[in-house]
mmCIF file of N, CA and C in Angstrom:
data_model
loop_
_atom_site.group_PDB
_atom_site.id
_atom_site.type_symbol
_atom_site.label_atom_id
_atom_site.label_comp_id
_atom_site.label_asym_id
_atom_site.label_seq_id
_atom_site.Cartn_x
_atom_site.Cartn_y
_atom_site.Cartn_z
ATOM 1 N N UNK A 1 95.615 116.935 90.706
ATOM 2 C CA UNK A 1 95.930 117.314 92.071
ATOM 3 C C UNK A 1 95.954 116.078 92.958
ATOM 4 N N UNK A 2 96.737 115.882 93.471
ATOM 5 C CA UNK A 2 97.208 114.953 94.688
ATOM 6 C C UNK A 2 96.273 115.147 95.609
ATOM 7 N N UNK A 3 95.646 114.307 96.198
ATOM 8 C CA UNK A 3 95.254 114.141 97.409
ATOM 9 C C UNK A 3 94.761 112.912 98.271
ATOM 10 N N UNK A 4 95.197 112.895 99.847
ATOM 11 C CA UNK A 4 95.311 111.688 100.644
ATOM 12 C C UNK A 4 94.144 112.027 101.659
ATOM 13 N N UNK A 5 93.626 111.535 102.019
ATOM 14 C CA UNK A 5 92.090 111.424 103.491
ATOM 15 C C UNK A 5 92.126 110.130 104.016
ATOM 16 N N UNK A 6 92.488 110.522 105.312
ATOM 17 C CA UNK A 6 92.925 109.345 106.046
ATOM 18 C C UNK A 6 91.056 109.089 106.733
ATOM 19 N N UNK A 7 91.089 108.390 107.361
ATOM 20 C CA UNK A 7 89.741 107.990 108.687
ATOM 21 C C UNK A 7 89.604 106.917 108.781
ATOM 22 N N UNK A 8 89.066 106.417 109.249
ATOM 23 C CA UNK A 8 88.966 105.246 110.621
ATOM 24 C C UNK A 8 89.590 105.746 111.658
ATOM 25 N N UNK A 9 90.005 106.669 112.363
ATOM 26 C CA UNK A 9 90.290 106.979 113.751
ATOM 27 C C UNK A 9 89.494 106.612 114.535
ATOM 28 N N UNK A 10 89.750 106.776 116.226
ATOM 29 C CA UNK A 10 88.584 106.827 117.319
ATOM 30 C C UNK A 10 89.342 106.323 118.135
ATOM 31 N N UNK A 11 87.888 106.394 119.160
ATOM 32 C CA UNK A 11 88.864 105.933 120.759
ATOM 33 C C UNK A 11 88.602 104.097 121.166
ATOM 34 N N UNK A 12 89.416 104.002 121.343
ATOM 35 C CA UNK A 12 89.987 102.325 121.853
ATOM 36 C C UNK A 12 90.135 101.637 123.043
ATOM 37 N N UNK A 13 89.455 100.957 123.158
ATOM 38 C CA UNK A 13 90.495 100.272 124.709
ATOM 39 C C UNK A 13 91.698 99.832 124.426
ATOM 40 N N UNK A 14 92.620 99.468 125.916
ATOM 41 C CA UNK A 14 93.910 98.995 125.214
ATOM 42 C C UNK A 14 93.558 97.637 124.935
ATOM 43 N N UNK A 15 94.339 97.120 124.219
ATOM 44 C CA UNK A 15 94.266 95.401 123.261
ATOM 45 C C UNK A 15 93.314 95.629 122.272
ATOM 46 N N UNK A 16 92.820 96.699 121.754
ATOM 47 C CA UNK A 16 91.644 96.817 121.167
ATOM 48 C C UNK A 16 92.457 97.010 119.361
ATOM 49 N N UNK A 17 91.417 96.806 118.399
ATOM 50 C CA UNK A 17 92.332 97.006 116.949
ATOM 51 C C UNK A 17 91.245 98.487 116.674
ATOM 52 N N UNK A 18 92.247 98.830 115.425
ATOM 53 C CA UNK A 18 91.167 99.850 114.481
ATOM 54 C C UNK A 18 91.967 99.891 112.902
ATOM 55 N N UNK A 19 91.326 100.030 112.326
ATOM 56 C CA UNK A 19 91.901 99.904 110.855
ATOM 57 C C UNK A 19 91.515 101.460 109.774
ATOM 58 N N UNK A 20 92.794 101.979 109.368
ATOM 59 C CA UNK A 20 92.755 103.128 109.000
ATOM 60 C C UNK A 20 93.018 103.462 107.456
ATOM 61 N N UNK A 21 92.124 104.004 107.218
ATOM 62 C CA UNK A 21 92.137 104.037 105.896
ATOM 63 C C UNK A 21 92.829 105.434 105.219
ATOM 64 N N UNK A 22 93.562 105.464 104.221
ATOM 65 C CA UNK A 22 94.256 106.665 103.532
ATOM 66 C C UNK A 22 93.991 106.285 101.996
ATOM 67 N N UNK A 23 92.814 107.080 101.466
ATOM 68 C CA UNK A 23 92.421 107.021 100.345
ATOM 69 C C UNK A 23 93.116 108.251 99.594
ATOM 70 N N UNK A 24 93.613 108.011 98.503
ATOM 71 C CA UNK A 24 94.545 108.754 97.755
ATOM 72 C C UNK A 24 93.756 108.841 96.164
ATOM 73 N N UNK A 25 93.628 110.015 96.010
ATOM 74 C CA UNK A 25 93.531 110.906 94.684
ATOM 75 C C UNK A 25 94.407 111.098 93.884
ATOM 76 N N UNK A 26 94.451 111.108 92.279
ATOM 77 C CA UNK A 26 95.374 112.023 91.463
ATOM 78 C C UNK A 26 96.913 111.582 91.674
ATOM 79 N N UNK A 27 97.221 110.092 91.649
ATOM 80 C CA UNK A 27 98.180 109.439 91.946
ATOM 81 C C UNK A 27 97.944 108.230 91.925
ATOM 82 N N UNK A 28 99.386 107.079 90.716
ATOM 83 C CA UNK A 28 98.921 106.207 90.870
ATOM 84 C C UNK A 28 99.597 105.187 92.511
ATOM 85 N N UNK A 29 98.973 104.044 92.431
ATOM 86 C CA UNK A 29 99.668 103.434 93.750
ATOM 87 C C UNK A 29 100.856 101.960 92.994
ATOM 88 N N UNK A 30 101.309 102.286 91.789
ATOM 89 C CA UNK A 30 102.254 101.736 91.094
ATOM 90 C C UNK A 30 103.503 102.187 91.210
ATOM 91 N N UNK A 31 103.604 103.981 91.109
ATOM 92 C CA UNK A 31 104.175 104.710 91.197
ATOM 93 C C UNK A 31 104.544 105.246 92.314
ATOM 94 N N UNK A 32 103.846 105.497 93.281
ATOM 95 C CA UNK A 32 103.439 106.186 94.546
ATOM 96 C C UNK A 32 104.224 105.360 95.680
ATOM 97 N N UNK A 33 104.780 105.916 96.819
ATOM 98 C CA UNK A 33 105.019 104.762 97.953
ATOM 99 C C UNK A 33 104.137 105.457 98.891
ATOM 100 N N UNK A 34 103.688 104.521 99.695
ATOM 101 C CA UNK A 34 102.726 105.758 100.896
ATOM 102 C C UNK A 34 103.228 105.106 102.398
ATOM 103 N N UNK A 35 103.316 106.291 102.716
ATOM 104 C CA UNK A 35 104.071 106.120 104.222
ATOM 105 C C UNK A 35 102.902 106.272 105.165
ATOM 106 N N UNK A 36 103.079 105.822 106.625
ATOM 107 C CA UNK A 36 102.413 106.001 107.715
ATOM 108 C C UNK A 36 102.968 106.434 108.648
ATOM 109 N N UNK A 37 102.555 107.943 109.338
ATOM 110 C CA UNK A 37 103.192 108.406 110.337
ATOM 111 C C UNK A 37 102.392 108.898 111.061
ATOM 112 N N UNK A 38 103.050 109.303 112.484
ATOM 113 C CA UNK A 38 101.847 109.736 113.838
ATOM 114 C C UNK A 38 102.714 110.656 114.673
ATOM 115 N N UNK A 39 102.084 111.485 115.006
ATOM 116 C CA UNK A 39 102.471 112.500 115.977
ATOM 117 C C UNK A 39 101.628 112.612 117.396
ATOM 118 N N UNK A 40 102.343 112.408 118.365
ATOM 119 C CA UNK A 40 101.633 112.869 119.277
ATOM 120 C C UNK A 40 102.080 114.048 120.280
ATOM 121 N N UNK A 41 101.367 114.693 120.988
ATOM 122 C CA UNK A 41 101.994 115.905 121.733
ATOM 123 C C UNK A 41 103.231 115.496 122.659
ATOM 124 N N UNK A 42 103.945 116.368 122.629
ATOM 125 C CA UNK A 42 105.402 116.132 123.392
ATOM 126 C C UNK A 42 106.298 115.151 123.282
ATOM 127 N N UNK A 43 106.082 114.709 121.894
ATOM 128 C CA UNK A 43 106.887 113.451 121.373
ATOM 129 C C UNK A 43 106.847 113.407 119.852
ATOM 130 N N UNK A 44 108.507 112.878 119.743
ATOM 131 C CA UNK A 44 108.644 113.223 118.090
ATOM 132 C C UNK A 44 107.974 112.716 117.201
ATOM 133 N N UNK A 45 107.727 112.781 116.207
ATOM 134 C CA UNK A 45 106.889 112.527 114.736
ATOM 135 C C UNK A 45 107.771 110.647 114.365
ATOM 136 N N UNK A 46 106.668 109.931 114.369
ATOM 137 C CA UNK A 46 107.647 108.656 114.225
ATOM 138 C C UNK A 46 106.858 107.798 113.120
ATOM 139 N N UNK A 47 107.818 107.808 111.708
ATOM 140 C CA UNK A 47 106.883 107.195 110.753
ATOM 141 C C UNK A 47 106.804 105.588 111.184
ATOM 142 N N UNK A 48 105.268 105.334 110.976
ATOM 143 C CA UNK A 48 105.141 103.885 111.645
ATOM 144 C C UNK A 48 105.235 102.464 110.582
ATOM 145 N N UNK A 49 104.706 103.068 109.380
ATOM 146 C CA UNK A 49 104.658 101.787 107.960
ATOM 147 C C UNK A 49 104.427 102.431 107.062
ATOM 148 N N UNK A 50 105.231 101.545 105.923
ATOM 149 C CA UNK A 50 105.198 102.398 104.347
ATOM 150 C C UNK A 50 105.344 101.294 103.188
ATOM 151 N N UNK A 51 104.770 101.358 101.971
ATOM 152 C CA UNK A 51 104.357 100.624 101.154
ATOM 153 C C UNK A 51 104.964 100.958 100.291
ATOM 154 N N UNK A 52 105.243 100.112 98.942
ATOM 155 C CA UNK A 52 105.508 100.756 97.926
ATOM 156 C C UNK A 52 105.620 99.365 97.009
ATOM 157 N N UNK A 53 105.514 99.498 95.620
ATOM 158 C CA UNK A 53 105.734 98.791 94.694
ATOM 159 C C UNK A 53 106.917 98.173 94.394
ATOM 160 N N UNK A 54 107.757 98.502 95.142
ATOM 161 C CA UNK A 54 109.528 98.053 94.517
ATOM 162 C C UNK A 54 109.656 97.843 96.157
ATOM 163 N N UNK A 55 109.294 97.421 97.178
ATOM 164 C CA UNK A 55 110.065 97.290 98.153
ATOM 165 C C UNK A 55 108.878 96.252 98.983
ATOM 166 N N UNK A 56 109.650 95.693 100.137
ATOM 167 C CA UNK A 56 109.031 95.231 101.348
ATOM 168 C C UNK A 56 108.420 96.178 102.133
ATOM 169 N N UNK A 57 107.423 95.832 102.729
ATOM 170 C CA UNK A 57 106.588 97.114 103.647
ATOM 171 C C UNK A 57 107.709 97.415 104.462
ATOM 172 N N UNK A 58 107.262 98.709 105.100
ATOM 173 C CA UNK A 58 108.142 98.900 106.634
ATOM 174 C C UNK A 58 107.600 98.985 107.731
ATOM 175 N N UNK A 59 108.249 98.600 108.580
ATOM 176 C CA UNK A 59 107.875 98.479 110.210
ATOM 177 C C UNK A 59 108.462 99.458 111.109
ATOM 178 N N UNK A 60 107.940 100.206 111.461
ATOM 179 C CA UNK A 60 108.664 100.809 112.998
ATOM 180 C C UNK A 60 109.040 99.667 113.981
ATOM 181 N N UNK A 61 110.102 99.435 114.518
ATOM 182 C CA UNK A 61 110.179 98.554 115.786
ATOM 183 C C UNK A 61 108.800 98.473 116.884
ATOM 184 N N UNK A 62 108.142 99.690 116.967
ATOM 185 C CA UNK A 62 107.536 99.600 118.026
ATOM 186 C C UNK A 62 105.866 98.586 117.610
ATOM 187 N N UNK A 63 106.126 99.259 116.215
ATOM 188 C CA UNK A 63 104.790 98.312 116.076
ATOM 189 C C UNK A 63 104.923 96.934 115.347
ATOM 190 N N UNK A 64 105.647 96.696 115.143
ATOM 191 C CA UNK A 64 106.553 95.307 114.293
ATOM 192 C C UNK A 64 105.656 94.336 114.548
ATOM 193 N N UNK A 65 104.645 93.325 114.154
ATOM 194 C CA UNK A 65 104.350 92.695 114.507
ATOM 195 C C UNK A 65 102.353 92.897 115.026
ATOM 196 N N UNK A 66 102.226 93.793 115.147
ATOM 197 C CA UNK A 66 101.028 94.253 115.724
ATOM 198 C C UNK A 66 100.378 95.110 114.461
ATOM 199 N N UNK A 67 101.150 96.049 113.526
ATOM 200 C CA UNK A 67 100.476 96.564 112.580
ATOM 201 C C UNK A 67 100.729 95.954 111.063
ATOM 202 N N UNK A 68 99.671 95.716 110.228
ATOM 203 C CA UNK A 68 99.932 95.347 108.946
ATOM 204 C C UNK A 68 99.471 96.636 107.872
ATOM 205 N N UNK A 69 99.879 97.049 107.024
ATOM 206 C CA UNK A 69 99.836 97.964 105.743
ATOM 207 C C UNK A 69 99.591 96.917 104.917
ATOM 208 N N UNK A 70 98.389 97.881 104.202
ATOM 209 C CA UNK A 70 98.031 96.828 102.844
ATOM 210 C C UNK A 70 97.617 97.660 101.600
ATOM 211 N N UNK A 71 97.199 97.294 100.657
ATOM 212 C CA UNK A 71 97.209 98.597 99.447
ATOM 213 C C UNK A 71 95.563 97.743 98.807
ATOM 214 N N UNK A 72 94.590 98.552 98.303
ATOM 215 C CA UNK A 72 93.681 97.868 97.470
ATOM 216 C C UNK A 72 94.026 98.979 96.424
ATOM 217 N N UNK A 73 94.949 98.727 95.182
ATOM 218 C CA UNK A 73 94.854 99.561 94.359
ATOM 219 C C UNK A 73 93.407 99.659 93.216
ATOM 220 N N UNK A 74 92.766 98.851 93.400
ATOM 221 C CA UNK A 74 91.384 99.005 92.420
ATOM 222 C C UNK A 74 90.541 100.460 93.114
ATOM 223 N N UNK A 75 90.657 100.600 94.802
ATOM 224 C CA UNK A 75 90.193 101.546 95.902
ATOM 225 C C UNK A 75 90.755 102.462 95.529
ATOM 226 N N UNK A 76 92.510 102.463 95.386
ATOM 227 C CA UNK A 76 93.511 103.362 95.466
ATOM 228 C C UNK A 76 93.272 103.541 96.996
ATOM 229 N N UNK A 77 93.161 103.219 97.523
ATOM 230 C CA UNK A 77 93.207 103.466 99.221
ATOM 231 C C UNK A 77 94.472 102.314 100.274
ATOM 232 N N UNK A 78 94.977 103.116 101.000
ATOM 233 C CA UNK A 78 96.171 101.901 102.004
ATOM 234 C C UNK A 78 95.367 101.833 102.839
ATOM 235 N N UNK A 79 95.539 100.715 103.477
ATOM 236 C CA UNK A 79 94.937 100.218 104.950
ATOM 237 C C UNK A 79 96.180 100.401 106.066
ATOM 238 N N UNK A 80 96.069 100.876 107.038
ATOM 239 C CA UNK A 80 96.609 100.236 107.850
ATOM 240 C C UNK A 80 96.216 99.426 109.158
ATOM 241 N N UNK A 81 96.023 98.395 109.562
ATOM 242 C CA UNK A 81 95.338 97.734 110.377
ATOM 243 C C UNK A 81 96.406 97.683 111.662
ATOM 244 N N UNK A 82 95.707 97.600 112.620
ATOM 245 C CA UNK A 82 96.110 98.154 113.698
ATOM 246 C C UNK A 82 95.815 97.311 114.965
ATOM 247 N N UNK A 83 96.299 96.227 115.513
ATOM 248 C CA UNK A 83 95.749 95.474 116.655
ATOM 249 C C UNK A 83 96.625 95.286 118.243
ATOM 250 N N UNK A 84 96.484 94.768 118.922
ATOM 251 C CA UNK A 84 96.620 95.148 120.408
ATOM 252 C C UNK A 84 97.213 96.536 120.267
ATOM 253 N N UNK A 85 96.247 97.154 120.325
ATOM 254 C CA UNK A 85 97.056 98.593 120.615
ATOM 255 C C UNK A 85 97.022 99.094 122.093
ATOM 256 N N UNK A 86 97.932 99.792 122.893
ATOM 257 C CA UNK A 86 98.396 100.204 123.789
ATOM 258 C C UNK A 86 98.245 101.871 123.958
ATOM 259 N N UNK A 87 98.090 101.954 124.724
ATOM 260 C CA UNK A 87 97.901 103.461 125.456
ATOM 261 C C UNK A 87 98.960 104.559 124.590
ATOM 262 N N UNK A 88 100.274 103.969 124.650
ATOM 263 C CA UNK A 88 101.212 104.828 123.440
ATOM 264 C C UNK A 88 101.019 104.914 121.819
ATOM 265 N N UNK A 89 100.034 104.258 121.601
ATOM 266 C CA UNK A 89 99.521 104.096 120.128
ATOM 267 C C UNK A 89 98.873 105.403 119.977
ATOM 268 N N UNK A 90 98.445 106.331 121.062
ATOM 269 C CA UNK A 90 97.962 107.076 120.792
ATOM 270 C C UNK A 90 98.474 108.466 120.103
ATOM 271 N N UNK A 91 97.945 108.675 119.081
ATOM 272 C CA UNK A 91 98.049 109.885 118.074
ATOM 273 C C UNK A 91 97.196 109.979 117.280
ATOM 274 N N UNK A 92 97.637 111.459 116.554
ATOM 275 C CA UNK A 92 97.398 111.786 115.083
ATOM 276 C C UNK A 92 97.680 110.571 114.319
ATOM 277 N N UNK A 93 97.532 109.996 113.222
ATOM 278 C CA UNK A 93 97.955 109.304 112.391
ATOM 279 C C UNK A 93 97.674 110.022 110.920
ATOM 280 N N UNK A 94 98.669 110.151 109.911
ATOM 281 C CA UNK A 94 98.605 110.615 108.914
ATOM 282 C C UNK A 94 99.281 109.946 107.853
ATOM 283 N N UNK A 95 98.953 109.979 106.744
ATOM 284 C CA UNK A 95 99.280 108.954 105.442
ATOM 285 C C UNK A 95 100.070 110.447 104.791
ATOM 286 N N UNK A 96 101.393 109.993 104.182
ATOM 287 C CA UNK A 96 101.999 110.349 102.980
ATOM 288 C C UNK A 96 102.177 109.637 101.777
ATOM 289 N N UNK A 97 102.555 110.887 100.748
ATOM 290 C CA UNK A 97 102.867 110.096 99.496
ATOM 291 C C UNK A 97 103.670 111.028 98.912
ATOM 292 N N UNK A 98 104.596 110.084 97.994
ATOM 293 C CA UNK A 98 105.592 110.683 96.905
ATOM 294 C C UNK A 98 106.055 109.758 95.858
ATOM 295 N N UNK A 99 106.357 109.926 95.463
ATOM 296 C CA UNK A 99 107.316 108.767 94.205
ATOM 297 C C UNK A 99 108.097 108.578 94.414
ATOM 298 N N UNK A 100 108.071 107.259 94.074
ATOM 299 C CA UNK A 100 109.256 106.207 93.544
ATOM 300 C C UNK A 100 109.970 106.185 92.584
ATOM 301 N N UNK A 101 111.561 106.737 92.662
ATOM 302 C CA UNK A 101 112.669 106.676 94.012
ATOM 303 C C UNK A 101 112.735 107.201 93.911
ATOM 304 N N UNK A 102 111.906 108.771 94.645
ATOM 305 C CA UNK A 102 112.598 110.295 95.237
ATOM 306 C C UNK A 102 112.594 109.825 96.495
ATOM 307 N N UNK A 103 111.086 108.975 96.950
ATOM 308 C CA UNK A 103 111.423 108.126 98.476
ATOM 309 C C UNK A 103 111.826 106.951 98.721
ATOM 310 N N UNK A 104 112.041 106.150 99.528
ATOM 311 C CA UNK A 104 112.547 104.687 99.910
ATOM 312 C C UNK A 104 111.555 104.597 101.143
ATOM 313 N N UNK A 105 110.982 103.521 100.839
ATOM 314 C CA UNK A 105 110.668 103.132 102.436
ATOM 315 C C UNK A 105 111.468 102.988 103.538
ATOM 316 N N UNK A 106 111.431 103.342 104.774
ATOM 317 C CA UNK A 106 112.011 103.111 105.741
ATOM 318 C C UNK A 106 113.816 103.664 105.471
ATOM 319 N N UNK A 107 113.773 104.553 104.193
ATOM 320 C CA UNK A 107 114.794 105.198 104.503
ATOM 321 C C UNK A 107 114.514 107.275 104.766
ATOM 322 N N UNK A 108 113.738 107.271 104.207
ATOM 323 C CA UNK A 108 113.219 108.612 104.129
ATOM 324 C C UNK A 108 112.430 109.323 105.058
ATOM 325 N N UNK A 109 111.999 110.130 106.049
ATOM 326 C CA UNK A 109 111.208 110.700 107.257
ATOM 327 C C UNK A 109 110.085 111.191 106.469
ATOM 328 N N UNK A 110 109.158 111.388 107.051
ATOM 329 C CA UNK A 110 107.747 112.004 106.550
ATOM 330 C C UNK A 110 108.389 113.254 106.064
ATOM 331 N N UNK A 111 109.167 114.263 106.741
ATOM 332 C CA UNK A 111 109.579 115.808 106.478
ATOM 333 C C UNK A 111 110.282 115.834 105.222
ATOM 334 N N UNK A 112 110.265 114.669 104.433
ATOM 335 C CA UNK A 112 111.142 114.797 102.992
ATOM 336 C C UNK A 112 109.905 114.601 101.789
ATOM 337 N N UNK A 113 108.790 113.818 102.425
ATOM 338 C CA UNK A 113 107.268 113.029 101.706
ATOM 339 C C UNK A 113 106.808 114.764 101.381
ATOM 340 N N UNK A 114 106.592 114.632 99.750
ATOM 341 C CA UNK A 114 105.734 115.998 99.003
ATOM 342 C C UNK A 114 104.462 115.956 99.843
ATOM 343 N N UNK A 115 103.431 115.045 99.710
ATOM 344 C CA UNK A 115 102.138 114.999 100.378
ATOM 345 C C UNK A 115 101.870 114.634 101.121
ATOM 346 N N UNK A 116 100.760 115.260 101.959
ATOM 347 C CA UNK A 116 100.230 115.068 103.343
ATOM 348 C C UNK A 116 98.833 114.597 103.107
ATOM 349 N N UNK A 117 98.171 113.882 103.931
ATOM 350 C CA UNK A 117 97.156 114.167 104.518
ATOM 351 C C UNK A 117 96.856 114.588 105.930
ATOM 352 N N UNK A 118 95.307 114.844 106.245
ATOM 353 C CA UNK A 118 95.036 116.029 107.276
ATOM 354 C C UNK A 118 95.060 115.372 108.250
ATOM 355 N N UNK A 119 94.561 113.843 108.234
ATOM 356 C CA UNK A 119 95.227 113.088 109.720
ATOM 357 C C UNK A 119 93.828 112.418 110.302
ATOM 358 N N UNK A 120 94.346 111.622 110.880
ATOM 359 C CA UNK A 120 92.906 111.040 111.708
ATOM 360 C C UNK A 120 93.437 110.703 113.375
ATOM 361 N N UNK A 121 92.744 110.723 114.083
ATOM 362 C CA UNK A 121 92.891 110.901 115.892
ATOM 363 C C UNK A 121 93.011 109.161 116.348
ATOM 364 N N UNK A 122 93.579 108.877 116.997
ATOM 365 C CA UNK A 122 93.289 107.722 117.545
ATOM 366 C C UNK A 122 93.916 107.803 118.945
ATOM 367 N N UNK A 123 92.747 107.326 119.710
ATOM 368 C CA UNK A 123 93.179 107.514 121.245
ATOM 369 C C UNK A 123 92.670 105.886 121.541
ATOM 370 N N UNK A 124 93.834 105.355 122.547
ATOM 371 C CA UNK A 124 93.922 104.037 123.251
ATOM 372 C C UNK A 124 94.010 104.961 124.494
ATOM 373 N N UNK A 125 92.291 104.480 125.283
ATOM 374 C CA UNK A 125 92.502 104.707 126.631
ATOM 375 C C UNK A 125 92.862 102.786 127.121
ATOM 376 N N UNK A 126 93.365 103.266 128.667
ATOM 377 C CA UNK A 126 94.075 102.130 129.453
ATOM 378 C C UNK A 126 93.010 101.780 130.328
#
């Protein structure tokens, strides 16, 4: 059985970092690409970074530069590290996964990713 548990969430000042962890079960991370996406209320679902074994990470434009994805496969867990973050950083953040090549990084939306995880909160107050 597949399974992803994200945490490190919490609340932030702005310029502040936090680093989020999506530990993955019952899947390898050879095989696996794992995406990063966030939802927040009244605004669309926007995958932010995604990993995978056959490709270059991906970047959302918005965080280009400010967020790094990293993989400890001995953990089986992704990092995503997270610094000057801004008041719009704020969301849900949730880790997917699927295989490689049913997904592509940075070509595929979370709504196509088989697995979810349940998500972790991150609020940047200003």
């Amino acid at each position: 059985e597949v399974q992803l548990v994200e945490s490190g969430g919490g609340l932030v000042q702005n310029g502040g970092s936090l680093r989020l962890s999506c530990a993955v079960s019952g899947l390898s991370l050879d095989d696996y690409a794992i995406l990063w996406f966030r939802q927040a209320p009244g605004k669309e679902r926007e995958d932010v970074s995604c990993i995978s074994s056959d490709s270059s990470p991906y970047y959302a434009d918005s965080v280009k530069g400010r967020f790094t994805i990293s993989t400890d496969n001995a953990k089986n867990t992704v990092y995503l590290q997270m610094n000057s973050l801004a008041p719009e950083d704020t969301a849900a953040y949730y880790c997917a996964a699927d295989v490689v090549p049913l997904v592509r990084c940075g070509q595929n939306t979370a709504s196509e990713w088989h697995y979810w995880g349940q998500g972790t909160q991150v609020t940047v107050s200003s």
